[in-house]
Short mmCIF file of C-alpha atoms and ligand atoms in Angstrom, two decimals:
data_model
loop_
_atom_site.label_atom_id
_atom_site.label_comp_id
_atom_site.label_asym_id
_atom_site.label_seq_id
_atom_site.Cartn_x
_atom_site.Cartn_y
_atom_site.Cartn_z
CA MET A 1 -64.01 139.48 46.10
CA SER A 2 -60.32 139.32 47.13
CA ALA A 3 -58.12 136.70 45.45
CA ILE A 4 -57.32 133.65 47.54
CA LYS A 5 -53.57 133.24 48.06
CA VAL A 6 -52.41 129.62 47.88
CA LEU A 7 -48.97 128.11 48.37
CA PHE A 8 -48.80 124.84 46.38
CA VAL A 9 -46.07 122.56 47.77
CA THR A 10 -44.80 119.82 45.47
CA SER A 11 -41.76 117.68 44.73
CA GLU A 12 -42.28 117.65 40.92
CA VAL A 13 -43.42 120.05 38.21
CA ALA A 14 -43.62 118.85 34.58
CA GLY A 15 -41.15 120.74 32.37
CA LEU A 16 -38.74 121.17 35.30
CA ALA A 17 -38.52 117.80 37.09
CA LYS A 18 -41.05 115.00 36.71
CA ALA A 19 -41.26 111.35 37.73
CA GLY A 20 -44.98 110.71 37.13
CA GLY A 21 -48.49 112.06 37.21
CA LEU A 22 -47.84 114.40 40.19
CA GLY A 23 -45.55 116.49 37.95
CA GLU A 24 -48.30 116.96 35.43
CA VAL A 25 -50.85 117.85 38.09
CA SER A 26 -48.41 120.39 39.54
CA ALA A 27 -48.10 122.04 36.13
CA GLY A 28 -51.78 121.90 35.12
CA LEU A 29 -53.75 122.59 38.30
CA PRO A 30 -51.99 125.81 39.45
CA GLN A 31 -52.34 127.22 35.94
CA ALA A 32 -56.07 126.48 35.87
CA LEU A 33 -56.50 127.99 39.35
CA SER A 34 -54.63 131.14 38.25
CA GLN A 35 -57.04 131.44 35.35
CA ARG A 36 -59.86 131.52 37.92
CA GLY A 37 -58.18 134.42 39.71
CA VAL A 38 -56.54 132.43 42.53
CA ASP A 39 -53.11 133.86 43.44
CA ILE A 40 -51.35 130.49 43.52
CA ARG A 41 -47.59 130.13 43.87
CA ILE A 42 -45.62 126.90 43.69
CA LEU A 43 -42.86 125.81 46.08
CA MET A 44 -40.51 122.99 45.02
CA PRO A 45 -36.94 121.89 45.72
CA ALA A 46 -34.16 123.53 43.70
CA TYR A 47 -32.93 120.30 42.13
CA GLN A 48 -29.84 120.69 39.94
CA GLU A 49 -31.88 120.14 36.75
CA VAL A 50 -34.46 122.75 37.80
CA ILE A 51 -31.82 125.43 38.35
CA ALA A 52 -30.30 124.53 34.96
CA LYS A 53 -33.63 124.93 33.18
CA LEU A 54 -34.67 128.30 34.61
CA PRO A 55 -33.18 131.35 32.88
CA ALA A 56 -33.38 133.67 35.90
CA ILE A 57 -33.71 132.95 39.61
CA ASP A 58 -33.76 135.68 42.21
CA TRP A 59 -32.13 134.27 45.36
CA SER A 60 -33.50 136.58 48.01
CA GLY A 61 -34.35 134.81 51.26
CA GLU A 62 -32.40 132.83 53.85
CA LEU A 63 -34.28 130.19 55.83
CA PRO A 64 -33.06 128.77 59.15
CA GLY A 65 -32.33 125.07 59.66
CA ARG A 66 -33.86 122.89 62.36
CA ALA A 67 -32.29 119.84 64.08
CA ALA A 68 -30.35 118.10 61.24
CA ILE A 69 -32.26 119.94 58.49
CA PRO A 70 -29.78 122.38 56.97
CA ALA A 71 -30.49 126.08 56.52
CA GLY A 72 -31.55 126.98 53.00
CA ARG A 73 -31.91 129.82 50.58
CA LEU A 74 -35.18 130.74 48.91
CA GLY A 75 -35.27 131.60 45.22
CA GLN A 76 -38.00 133.06 43.10
CA ALA A 77 -38.57 132.55 39.37
CA LEU A 78 -41.35 133.02 36.86
CA LEU A 79 -42.79 130.08 34.93
CA PRO A 80 -43.64 130.62 31.24
CA ASP A 81 -47.36 130.93 32.09
CA GLY A 82 -46.60 133.72 34.60
CA THR A 83 -46.94 131.59 37.77
CA ILE A 84 -44.49 132.50 40.53
CA LEU A 85 -42.25 129.59 41.52
CA TYR A 86 -40.42 129.52 44.86
CA LEU A 87 -37.38 127.27 45.10
CA ILE A 88 -35.94 125.94 48.32
CA ASP A 89 -32.25 125.24 47.96
CA ALA A 90 -29.83 123.52 50.26
CA PRO A 91 -26.97 122.38 48.01
CA SER A 92 -26.03 119.43 50.22
CA LEU A 93 -29.54 118.04 49.63
CA PHE A 94 -30.47 119.00 46.08
CA ASN A 95 -27.32 119.66 44.04
CA ARG A 96 -26.94 116.19 42.47
CA ARG A 97 -27.87 114.27 39.35
CA GLY A 98 -30.90 111.94 39.42
CA THR A 99 -34.68 112.00 39.71
CA PRO A 100 -36.48 113.87 42.51
CA TYR A 101 -36.38 110.68 44.60
CA CYS A 102 -33.60 108.42 43.31
CA SER A 103 -30.03 108.27 42.11
CA PRO A 104 -29.44 107.78 38.36
CA GLU A 105 -29.01 104.05 39.20
CA GLY A 106 -32.54 103.94 40.64
CA ALA A 107 -31.78 103.72 44.40
CA ASP A 108 -33.79 105.98 46.75
CA TRP A 109 -31.65 108.82 48.10
CA GLN A 110 -30.59 107.90 51.64
CA ASP A 111 -31.36 111.41 52.91
CA ASN A 112 -34.88 111.72 51.46
CA HIS A 113 -36.19 112.35 54.99
CA LEU A 114 -34.01 115.47 55.22
CA ARG A 115 -34.64 116.54 51.62
CA PHE A 116 -38.41 116.56 51.92
CA ALA A 117 -38.49 117.76 55.52
CA ARG A 118 -36.53 120.75 54.15
CA LEU A 119 -39.24 121.27 51.53
CA SER A 120 -42.03 121.05 54.11
CA LEU A 121 -40.23 123.29 56.61
CA ALA A 122 -39.73 125.92 53.88
CA ALA A 123 -43.50 125.89 53.31
CA ALA A 124 -44.06 126.48 57.03
CA ASP A 125 -41.43 129.26 56.93
CA ILE A 126 -43.32 131.00 54.12
CA ALA A 127 -46.73 130.53 55.78
CA GLY A 128 -45.36 131.77 59.09
CA GLY A 129 -43.86 134.95 57.58
CA ARG A 130 -40.29 133.78 58.30
CA ALA A 131 -39.11 133.79 54.68
CA GLY A 132 -38.75 137.53 54.13
CA LEU A 133 -41.47 137.63 51.46
CA ASP A 134 -44.08 140.36 51.16
CA TRP A 135 -46.67 137.65 50.50
CA LEU A 136 -48.45 135.33 52.94
CA PRO A 137 -50.69 132.47 51.80
CA ASP A 138 -54.29 132.07 52.97
CA ILE A 139 -54.09 128.33 52.28
CA VAL A 140 -51.16 125.93 52.07
CA HIS A 141 -51.80 123.02 49.71
CA ALA A 142 -49.24 120.20 50.04
CA ASN A 143 -48.95 117.09 47.89
CA ASP A 144 -48.06 113.48 48.69
CA TRP A 145 -45.57 112.29 51.30
CA PRO A 146 -42.80 114.73 50.28
CA GLY A 147 -45.09 117.57 51.36
CA GLY A 148 -46.58 115.60 54.25
CA LEU A 149 -44.70 117.29 57.11
CA THR A 150 -45.92 120.73 55.97
CA PRO A 151 -49.18 120.74 57.98
CA ALA A 152 -47.26 119.17 60.89
CA TYR A 153 -44.55 121.86 61.13
CA MET A 154 -47.26 124.50 60.76
CA ARG A 155 -49.26 123.01 63.64
CA TRP A 156 -46.20 122.67 65.92
CA ASP A 157 -45.15 126.25 65.11
CA GLY A 158 -48.64 127.62 65.84
CA ILE A 159 -49.26 128.84 62.28
CA GLN A 160 -53.01 129.18 61.88
CA VAL A 161 -53.25 128.98 58.07
CA PRO A 162 -55.60 126.19 56.83
CA THR A 163 -53.87 123.32 55.05
CA VAL A 164 -54.88 120.82 52.37
CA LEU A 165 -53.00 117.58 51.72
CA THR A 166 -53.62 115.89 48.36
CA ILE A 167 -52.80 112.19 48.30
CA HIS A 168 -51.89 111.07 44.78
CA ASN A 169 -50.97 107.57 45.90
CA ILE A 170 -51.44 106.29 49.45
CA ALA A 171 -48.99 103.45 48.82
CA TYR A 172 -46.02 105.85 48.87
CA GLN A 173 -45.81 107.02 52.47
CA GLY A 174 -42.32 108.25 53.27
CA ASN A 175 -41.83 106.02 56.33
CA PHE A 176 -38.51 106.29 58.18
CA ALA A 177 -36.90 104.82 61.31
CA ALA A 178 -38.27 106.22 64.57
CA GLY A 179 -34.89 107.70 65.53
CA HIS A 180 -35.04 110.02 62.54
CA ARG A 181 -37.56 112.16 64.38
CA HIS A 182 -34.72 113.76 66.33
CA LEU A 183 -33.08 114.75 63.04
CA LEU A 184 -36.28 116.33 61.78
CA GLY A 185 -37.21 118.43 64.80
CA ILE A 186 -40.35 116.42 65.51
CA PRO A 187 -41.54 117.04 69.09
CA ASP A 188 -41.51 113.87 71.24
CA ALA A 189 -45.20 114.26 72.00
CA ALA A 190 -46.00 114.09 68.29
CA PHE A 191 -44.46 110.62 67.98
CA ASP A 192 -47.82 109.14 68.78
CA VAL A 193 -50.66 107.38 67.00
CA ASN A 194 -52.31 110.82 67.06
CA GLY A 195 -49.40 112.35 65.21
CA VAL A 196 -46.58 111.16 62.97
CA GLU A 197 -46.14 107.64 64.36
CA PHE A 198 -47.12 104.75 62.06
CA HIS A 199 -46.26 101.17 63.06
CA GLY A 200 -43.28 102.36 65.07
CA GLN A 201 -41.91 104.56 62.30
CA VAL A 202 -42.10 108.23 61.40
CA SER A 203 -44.50 108.57 58.47
CA PHE A 204 -44.60 111.76 56.42
CA LEU A 205 -47.88 110.85 54.72
CA LYS A 206 -49.54 109.91 58.00
CA ALA A 207 -48.39 113.25 59.43
CA GLY A 208 -49.98 115.14 56.54
CA GLY A 209 -53.13 113.04 56.70
CA PHE A 210 -53.42 113.69 60.43
CA TYR A 211 -52.52 117.39 60.70
CA ALA A 212 -53.96 118.82 57.46
CA SER A 213 -57.22 120.74 57.81
CA HIS A 214 -58.57 118.78 54.86
CA VAL A 215 -57.39 115.78 52.82
CA THR A 216 -58.12 115.30 49.15
CA THR A 217 -57.31 112.54 46.74
CA VAL A 218 -57.48 112.39 43.00
CA SER A 219 -60.81 110.63 42.34
CA PRO A 220 -64.04 110.04 44.29
CA THR A 221 -63.79 106.25 43.95
CA TYR A 222 -60.22 106.23 45.31
CA ALA A 223 -61.36 108.53 48.16
CA SER A 224 -63.81 105.87 49.15
CA GLU A 225 -61.39 102.96 48.50
CA ILE A 226 -58.68 104.33 50.82
CA THR A 227 -61.08 104.15 53.76
CA THR A 228 -61.07 100.34 53.37
CA GLU A 229 -58.46 97.89 54.62
CA PRO A 230 -57.51 96.36 51.24
CA ASN A 231 -56.78 99.76 49.68
CA GLY A 232 -55.81 102.06 52.53
CA ALA A 233 -52.19 100.81 52.88
CA GLY A 234 -52.62 100.79 56.67
CA LEU A 235 -54.01 104.34 56.79
CA HIS A 236 -57.64 103.32 56.18
CA GLY A 237 -58.61 104.01 59.80
CA LEU A 238 -57.30 107.57 59.64
CA MET A 239 -58.91 108.10 56.23
CA GLU A 240 -62.20 106.72 57.48
CA SER A 241 -62.21 109.14 60.39
CA ARG A 242 -61.36 112.08 58.12
CA ALA A 243 -64.21 111.02 55.79
CA ALA A 244 -66.62 110.76 58.71
CA CYS A 245 -65.89 114.42 59.53
CA GLY A 246 -66.42 115.49 55.90
CA GLN A 247 -62.68 116.10 55.56
CA LEU A 248 -61.85 113.71 52.73
CA THR A 249 -62.72 114.70 49.18
CA GLY A 250 -61.99 113.09 45.82
CA ILE A 251 -61.42 115.44 42.88
CA VAL A 252 -60.56 113.97 39.47
CA ASN A 253 -57.46 115.38 37.75
CA GLY A 254 -57.48 116.93 34.29
CA ILE A 255 -55.01 116.53 31.45
CA ASP A 256 -53.01 119.10 29.56
CA GLU A 257 -54.61 120.79 26.54
CA SER A 258 -51.62 119.77 24.44
CA TRP A 259 -53.18 116.29 24.27
CA ASP A 260 -54.98 117.14 21.03
CA PRO A 261 -54.61 114.68 18.12
CA GLY A 262 -55.33 117.48 15.64
CA THR A 263 -52.32 119.61 16.67
CA ASP A 264 -49.87 117.50 18.74
CA PRO A 265 -46.44 118.33 17.22
CA HIS A 266 -45.09 114.90 18.22
CA LEU A 267 -47.46 113.02 15.91
CA PRO A 268 -46.33 112.17 12.39
CA HIS A 269 -50.00 112.18 11.30
CA HIS A 270 -52.76 114.36 12.76
CA PHE A 271 -56.36 113.19 12.99
CA ASP A 272 -59.74 114.08 14.45
CA PRO A 273 -63.07 112.30 14.98
CA ASP A 274 -64.20 113.14 11.44
CA ASP A 275 -61.02 111.96 9.77
CA LEU A 276 -59.41 108.99 11.45
CA ASN A 277 -57.08 108.01 8.60
CA GLY A 278 -54.17 109.58 10.45
CA LYS A 279 -54.73 107.12 13.29
CA GLN A 280 -53.98 104.14 11.04
CA ALA A 281 -50.92 105.93 9.64
CA ASN A 282 -49.61 106.52 13.19
CA ALA A 283 -50.17 102.81 13.95
CA ASP A 284 -47.97 101.90 11.00
CA VAL A 285 -45.25 104.25 12.25
CA VAL A 286 -45.41 102.60 15.69
CA ARG A 287 -45.24 99.12 14.12
CA ILE A 288 -42.14 100.06 12.11
CA GLY A 289 -40.53 101.71 15.17
CA LEU A 290 -41.03 98.56 17.26
CA CYS A 291 -40.15 96.12 14.44
CA LEU A 292 -43.66 94.59 14.39
CA ARG A 293 -45.01 92.98 11.24
CA PRO A 294 -47.56 94.89 9.14
CA SER A 295 -51.07 93.98 10.32
CA GLN A 296 -54.73 94.79 9.81
CA GLY A 297 -55.50 93.68 13.37
CA PRO A 298 -55.90 95.90 16.43
CA LEU A 299 -52.92 97.52 18.14
CA PHE A 300 -53.01 97.51 21.96
CA GLY A 301 -50.82 100.21 23.54
CA ILE A 302 -49.28 100.51 27.02
CA VAL A 303 -47.49 103.63 28.30
CA SER A 304 -46.73 103.19 31.96
CA ARG A 305 -44.42 103.19 34.90
CA LEU A 306 -43.44 99.52 35.07
CA VAL A 307 -44.39 98.78 38.68
CA HIS A 308 -46.51 96.16 40.46
CA GLN A 309 -49.38 98.67 40.84
CA LYS A 310 -49.96 98.72 37.07
CA GLY A 311 -50.84 94.97 36.88
CA LEU A 312 -48.82 94.31 33.72
CA ASP A 313 -48.20 90.71 34.80
CA LEU A 314 -51.81 90.15 33.68
CA VAL A 315 -50.88 91.40 30.21
CA ALA A 316 -47.93 88.97 30.12
CA GLU A 317 -50.33 86.15 30.98
CA ALA A 318 -52.94 87.25 28.42
CA ALA A 319 -50.38 87.92 25.68
CA ASN A 320 -50.76 84.54 23.90
CA ASP A 321 -54.50 85.03 23.72
CA ILE A 322 -54.26 88.63 22.44
CA VAL A 323 -51.74 87.68 19.75
CA GLY A 324 -53.69 84.50 18.92
CA ASN A 325 -56.72 86.67 18.15
CA GLY A 326 -54.76 88.83 15.72
CA GLY A 327 -53.77 91.62 18.13
CA GLN A 328 -50.39 93.27 18.59
CA ILE A 329 -49.04 95.07 21.66
CA ALA A 330 -46.78 98.16 21.78
CA ILE A 331 -45.27 98.86 25.21
CA LEU A 332 -43.31 101.90 26.44
CA GLY A 333 -42.28 102.09 30.06
CA LEU A 334 -39.64 102.40 32.71
CA GLY A 335 -39.49 101.12 36.25
CA ASP A 336 -38.75 97.98 38.25
CA PRO A 337 -36.18 95.77 36.49
CA GLU A 338 -38.30 92.69 37.31
CA VAL A 339 -41.32 94.06 35.44
CA GLU A 340 -39.09 95.21 32.58
CA HIS A 341 -37.61 91.69 32.24
CA MET A 342 -41.02 90.06 32.40
CA LEU A 343 -42.28 92.19 29.52
CA SER A 344 -39.08 91.75 27.50
CA ARG A 345 -39.42 87.95 27.86
CA THR A 346 -43.04 88.16 26.67
CA SER A 347 -41.95 90.21 23.68
CA ARG A 348 -39.20 87.72 22.78
CA ARG A 349 -41.85 84.97 22.58
CA HIS A 350 -43.83 87.05 20.04
CA ARG A 351 -41.14 89.09 18.29
CA ASP A 352 -43.35 90.12 15.36
CA ASP A 353 -46.34 91.10 17.44
CA ILE A 354 -45.20 92.50 20.80
CA GLY A 355 -42.68 95.31 21.03
CA VAL A 356 -41.23 96.75 24.24
CA LEU A 357 -39.33 100.02 24.58
CA ILE A 358 -37.71 100.63 27.95
CA GLY A 359 -37.31 104.33 28.65
CA PHE A 360 -39.11 107.58 29.40
CA ASN A 361 -39.91 109.29 26.13
CA GLU A 362 -42.84 111.70 25.84
CA PRO A 363 -42.92 112.00 22.02
CA MET A 364 -42.92 108.20 21.74
CA ALA A 365 -45.62 107.96 24.42
CA ARG A 366 -47.85 110.27 22.41
CA ARG A 367 -47.21 108.34 19.17
CA ILE A 368 -48.06 105.02 20.77
CA VAL A 369 -51.31 106.38 22.22
CA ALA A 370 -52.16 108.00 18.88
CA GLY A 371 -51.50 104.80 16.92
CA SER A 372 -53.23 102.39 19.32
CA ASP A 373 -56.77 101.15 18.89
CA PHE A 374 -56.93 100.17 22.56
CA THR A 375 -54.93 101.03 25.69
CA LEU A 376 -54.37 98.36 28.33
CA MET A 377 -54.56 99.49 32.00
CA PRO A 378 -55.09 96.50 34.31
CA SER A 379 -53.93 98.53 37.36
CA ARG A 380 -54.34 96.79 40.71
CA PHE A 381 -55.30 100.23 42.03
CA GLU A 382 -55.21 103.62 40.32
CA PRO A 383 -55.78 106.79 42.35
CA CYS A 384 -56.66 108.74 39.21
CA GLY A 385 -54.59 107.83 36.17
CA LEU A 386 -53.91 110.26 33.36
CA THR A 387 -53.12 107.75 30.62
CA GLN A 388 -56.73 106.57 30.21
CA MET A 389 -57.84 110.20 29.72
CA GLN A 390 -55.06 110.84 27.17
CA ALA A 391 -56.03 107.57 25.46
CA GLN A 392 -59.69 108.56 25.16
CA ARG A 393 -58.72 111.92 23.64
CA TYR A 394 -56.68 110.02 21.03
CA GLY A 395 -59.39 107.42 20.34
CA ALA A 396 -57.35 104.57 21.87
CA LEU A 397 -60.22 103.02 23.82
CA PRO A 398 -58.99 102.07 27.32
CA ILE A 399 -59.42 98.50 28.57
CA ALA A 400 -59.09 98.97 32.31
CA HIS A 401 -59.69 97.49 35.75
CA ALA A 402 -62.73 99.18 37.31
CA THR A 403 -60.83 100.81 40.17
CA GLY A 404 -60.16 104.35 41.44
CA GLY A 405 -60.02 107.04 38.79
CA LEU A 406 -60.29 104.46 35.99
CA ALA A 407 -63.83 103.67 37.12
CA ASP A 408 -64.61 107.39 37.39
CA THR A 409 -63.33 108.49 33.98
CA ILE A 410 -64.15 105.61 31.61
CA ASP A 411 -67.72 105.10 30.49
CA ASP A 412 -67.93 101.30 30.12
CA GLY A 413 -69.14 100.25 26.68
CA THR A 414 -69.23 103.86 25.45
CA THR A 415 -65.69 105.25 25.72
CA GLY A 416 -63.81 102.12 26.83
CA PHE A 417 -64.08 98.72 28.50
CA LEU A 418 -64.00 98.16 32.26
CA PHE A 419 -63.54 94.80 33.98
CA SER A 420 -63.99 93.99 37.66
CA THR A 421 -62.29 90.62 38.14
CA LEU A 422 -58.57 91.29 38.31
CA THR A 423 -57.34 88.06 36.67
CA PRO A 424 -55.93 87.31 33.21
CA GLU A 425 -59.38 85.86 32.39
CA GLY A 426 -61.10 89.08 33.52
CA LEU A 427 -58.74 91.12 31.36
CA MET A 428 -59.24 88.77 28.39
CA ALA A 429 -63.04 88.96 28.69
CA ALA A 430 -62.74 92.75 28.28
CA CYS A 431 -60.25 92.29 25.41
CA HIS A 432 -62.74 90.00 23.66
CA ARG A 433 -65.34 92.77 23.87
CA ALA A 434 -62.71 95.05 22.31
CA PHE A 435 -61.97 92.56 19.50
CA GLU A 436 -65.71 92.32 18.71
CA THR A 437 -65.95 96.09 18.59
CA TYR A 438 -62.88 96.30 16.36
CA HIS A 439 -64.55 94.02 13.82
CA ASP A 440 -67.78 96.08 13.83
CA ALA A 441 -66.71 99.28 12.04
CA GLY A 442 -69.83 101.28 12.94
CA HIS A 443 -69.57 100.44 16.65
CA LEU A 444 -65.83 101.15 16.70
CA GLU A 445 -66.31 104.54 15.10
CA ALA A 446 -69.14 105.45 17.50
CA MET A 447 -67.01 104.55 20.53
CA ARG A 448 -63.99 106.43 19.20
CA ARG A 449 -66.08 109.51 18.58
CA ALA A 450 -67.59 109.35 22.07
CA ALA A 451 -64.16 108.93 23.66
CA MET A 452 -62.50 111.71 21.64
CA ALA A 453 -65.36 114.10 22.41
CA ARG A 454 -64.56 114.04 26.13
CA SER A 455 -62.55 117.08 27.14
CA PHE A 456 -60.88 116.16 30.47
CA GLY A 457 -59.59 119.73 30.88
CA TRP A 458 -58.48 121.18 34.23
CA ALA A 459 -61.35 123.70 34.56
CA GLY A 460 -63.69 121.39 36.51
CA ALA A 461 -61.02 120.30 38.99
CA ALA A 462 -59.85 123.89 39.50
CA ALA A 463 -63.42 124.98 40.30
CA GLU A 464 -63.70 122.18 42.89
CA TYR A 465 -60.38 123.07 44.56
CA GLU A 466 -61.34 126.75 44.70
CA ARG A 467 -64.66 125.78 46.24
CA LEU A 468 -62.81 123.74 48.87
CA TYR A 469 -60.36 126.58 49.63
CA ARG A 470 -63.28 128.98 50.09
CA ARG A 471 -65.07 126.55 52.37
CA LEU A 472 -61.94 126.20 54.54
CA LEU A 473 -61.59 129.99 54.70
CA GLY A 474 -65.25 130.55 55.44
CA ARG A 475 -65.40 132.69 52.30
CA PRO A 476 -68.01 130.94 50.16
CA SER A 477 -68.48 132.39 46.70
CA ALA A 478 -71.88 132.63 45.05
CA ALA A 479 -71.05 129.45 43.17
CA THR A 480 -70.40 127.59 46.43
CA HIS A 481 -73.95 127.97 47.63
CA PRO A 482 -76.16 127.75 44.57
CA PRO A 483 -79.89 128.00 45.09
CA GLU A 484 -81.56 124.66 45.82
CA SER A 485 -82.69 124.22 42.22
CA ALA A 486 -79.16 124.74 40.91
CA ARG A 487 -77.83 122.36 43.53
CA ASP A 488 -79.90 119.57 42.04
CA ALA A 489 -78.32 120.28 38.68
CA GLU A 490 -74.77 120.47 40.01
CA PRO A 491 -74.46 118.26 43.09
CA ASP A 492 -71.24 118.26 45.09
CA THR A 493 -70.57 114.74 43.92
CA LEU A 494 -66.96 115.00 44.94
CA ASN A 495 -67.41 115.05 48.66
CA ILE A 496 -67.74 111.43 49.62
CA MET A 497 -69.52 112.35 52.86
CA GLU A 498 -72.10 114.32 50.95
CA ALA A 499 -72.30 111.66 48.27
CA ALA A 500 -72.94 109.03 50.93
CA ALA A 501 -75.56 111.13 52.72
P1 ADP B 601 -48.60 107.44 37.43
O1 ADP B 601 -48.53 108.85 37.92
O2 ADP B 601 -49.06 106.44 38.44
O3 ADP B 601 -47.35 107.01 36.75
P2 ADP B 601 -50.57 108.48 35.55
O4 ADP B 601 -51.41 107.77 34.54
O5 ADP B 601 -51.25 109.38 36.49
O6 ADP B 601 -49.74 107.36 36.30
O7 ADP B 601 -49.50 109.40 34.83
C1 ADP B 601 -48.47 108.90 34.07
C2 ADP B 601 -48.01 109.98 33.11
O8 ADP B 601 -46.67 109.71 32.73
C3 ADP B 601 -48.82 110.00 31.83
O9 ADP B 601 -48.85 111.32 31.32
C4 ADP B 601 -48.02 109.10 30.89
O10 ADP B 601 -48.21 109.43 29.53
C5 ADP B 601 -46.62 109.43 31.34
N1 ADP B 601 -45.70 108.29 31.17
C6 ADP B 601 -45.65 107.15 31.89
N2 ADP B 601 -44.64 106.38 31.49
C7 ADP B 601 -44.03 107.05 30.49
C8 ADP B 601 -42.89 106.76 29.65
N3 ADP B 601 -42.20 105.64 29.78
N4 ADP B 601 -42.53 107.68 28.73
C9 ADP B 601 -43.25 108.82 28.60
N5 ADP B 601 -44.31 109.15 29.35
C10 ADP B 601 -44.70 108.27 30.29
C1 GLC B 602 -50.17 109.08 41.16
C2 GLC B 602 -51.19 108.01 40.84
C3 GLC B 602 -51.95 108.26 39.56
C4 GLC B 602 -52.40 109.72 39.50
C5 GLC B 602 -51.21 110.64 39.68
C6 GLC B 602 -51.58 112.11 39.62
O1 GLC B 602 -49.00 108.87 40.46
O2 GLC B 602 -50.58 106.70 40.78
O3 GLC B 602 -53.09 107.41 39.49
O4 GLC B 602 -53.01 109.97 38.24
O5 GLC B 602 -50.63 110.41 40.93
O6 GLC B 602 -52.54 112.47 40.59
#
């Protein structure tokens, strides 16, 4: 069977430029698909830091501009795992210090519409054979709002290659003033409810959600949640209609294999389910690092972007109760100054028991997860979430709101604690279950073992994406159509249409 050729369009790749979970997905999923024999190549912007990190880039192609989108050059490099990486460069857009989306001071770049239209247009250039490459994709797989215009440019340019849009977070939409459409080469007729228009603005995510052949999101529960008004961020109607046509699928992410408490080089003490002494030793290291007093009580960890979505105001409200019951809290995060200040104030009230580190620090993140007995994730919504999977691997039982991917990846009472009422009382009720477990050594050990035994690798997700690509291409593999008996054993649980049927 011939290899499927996929162009994976993303604004972040871990190891090169990363702001959150999308970067990790963009590193892990293509690798797992390559291992299945898919010829997958990544396209991302040539940010200054990306160019600096790559030892050799072959700048071969020139791509034309459109409207106010500048012309660009296309580079090609090899990632350490052998994956081919295409880079779209337009120095006026990408040659600057900062994150993929913001200045070093945290303000969104004012020309993000042009920056990510340039990314999407480059994808259409490659798919349309306009990039001078001797390679054409069978499928173009774009991610989140920065890749959202990809299926749109392809449709307007008459490029017949099937497209997938993966939504990692429907709350980030890339909405810009209506007048910007003239800068982006958007045809007037497409500024319509059946097109890129969203409440009088140009919306990149709406465009992708409308024009893509198929939409995926990163968990089955979130796929169903975004078809409802409270969770669809205004796009629930569109998502509902895609779901009704069988064109909305939820596929749970994996996590990187390096999340292994027996080998992680960032941990001062290694451990495994049969020897958990190292876990206690890591907890002591975390306590010393955060200036917390020595304690025999449970350590609750938080590693998170500090944004409203993550519900950490509930932790601030429950803090007295957690500390009053003998718990301590170790927090590492970066994000909105308001959330940072709220957590710092909480920590000042309990200096010996709550420590907050503001910053992005992967070694420290891994140490906190390794040392924690429990991980707090009261997210208001969570499309997938990687932290709760990392936490289970490290025996830090997650205490989480039963939403999105948290509900899909935590086995309540077995590998963690889920709560449904999103209030400080709801969170505390789950924490009280955790305290009881902590004081019952046999139960605690059984839950830790169950959590650490879960693998959360990328293989399952990669198989689902390949199955979807084949379905879109009308090239089903043997595995896509198992005999009826096998189908019972391995249902396509990820297609919410099929699940609902
Ligand atoms: P989101 O993408 O919404 O931020 P995820 O749970 O999907 O949430 O992914 C977050 C990833 O970023 C996890 O791998 C987590 O360990 C990591 N992370 C979050 N905040 C920090 C931080 N301050 N320092 C280091 N790693 C972090
Ligand atoms: C987004 C979501 C998070 C998800 C990640 C990767 O950042 O907020 O839940 O895990 O994307 O898909």
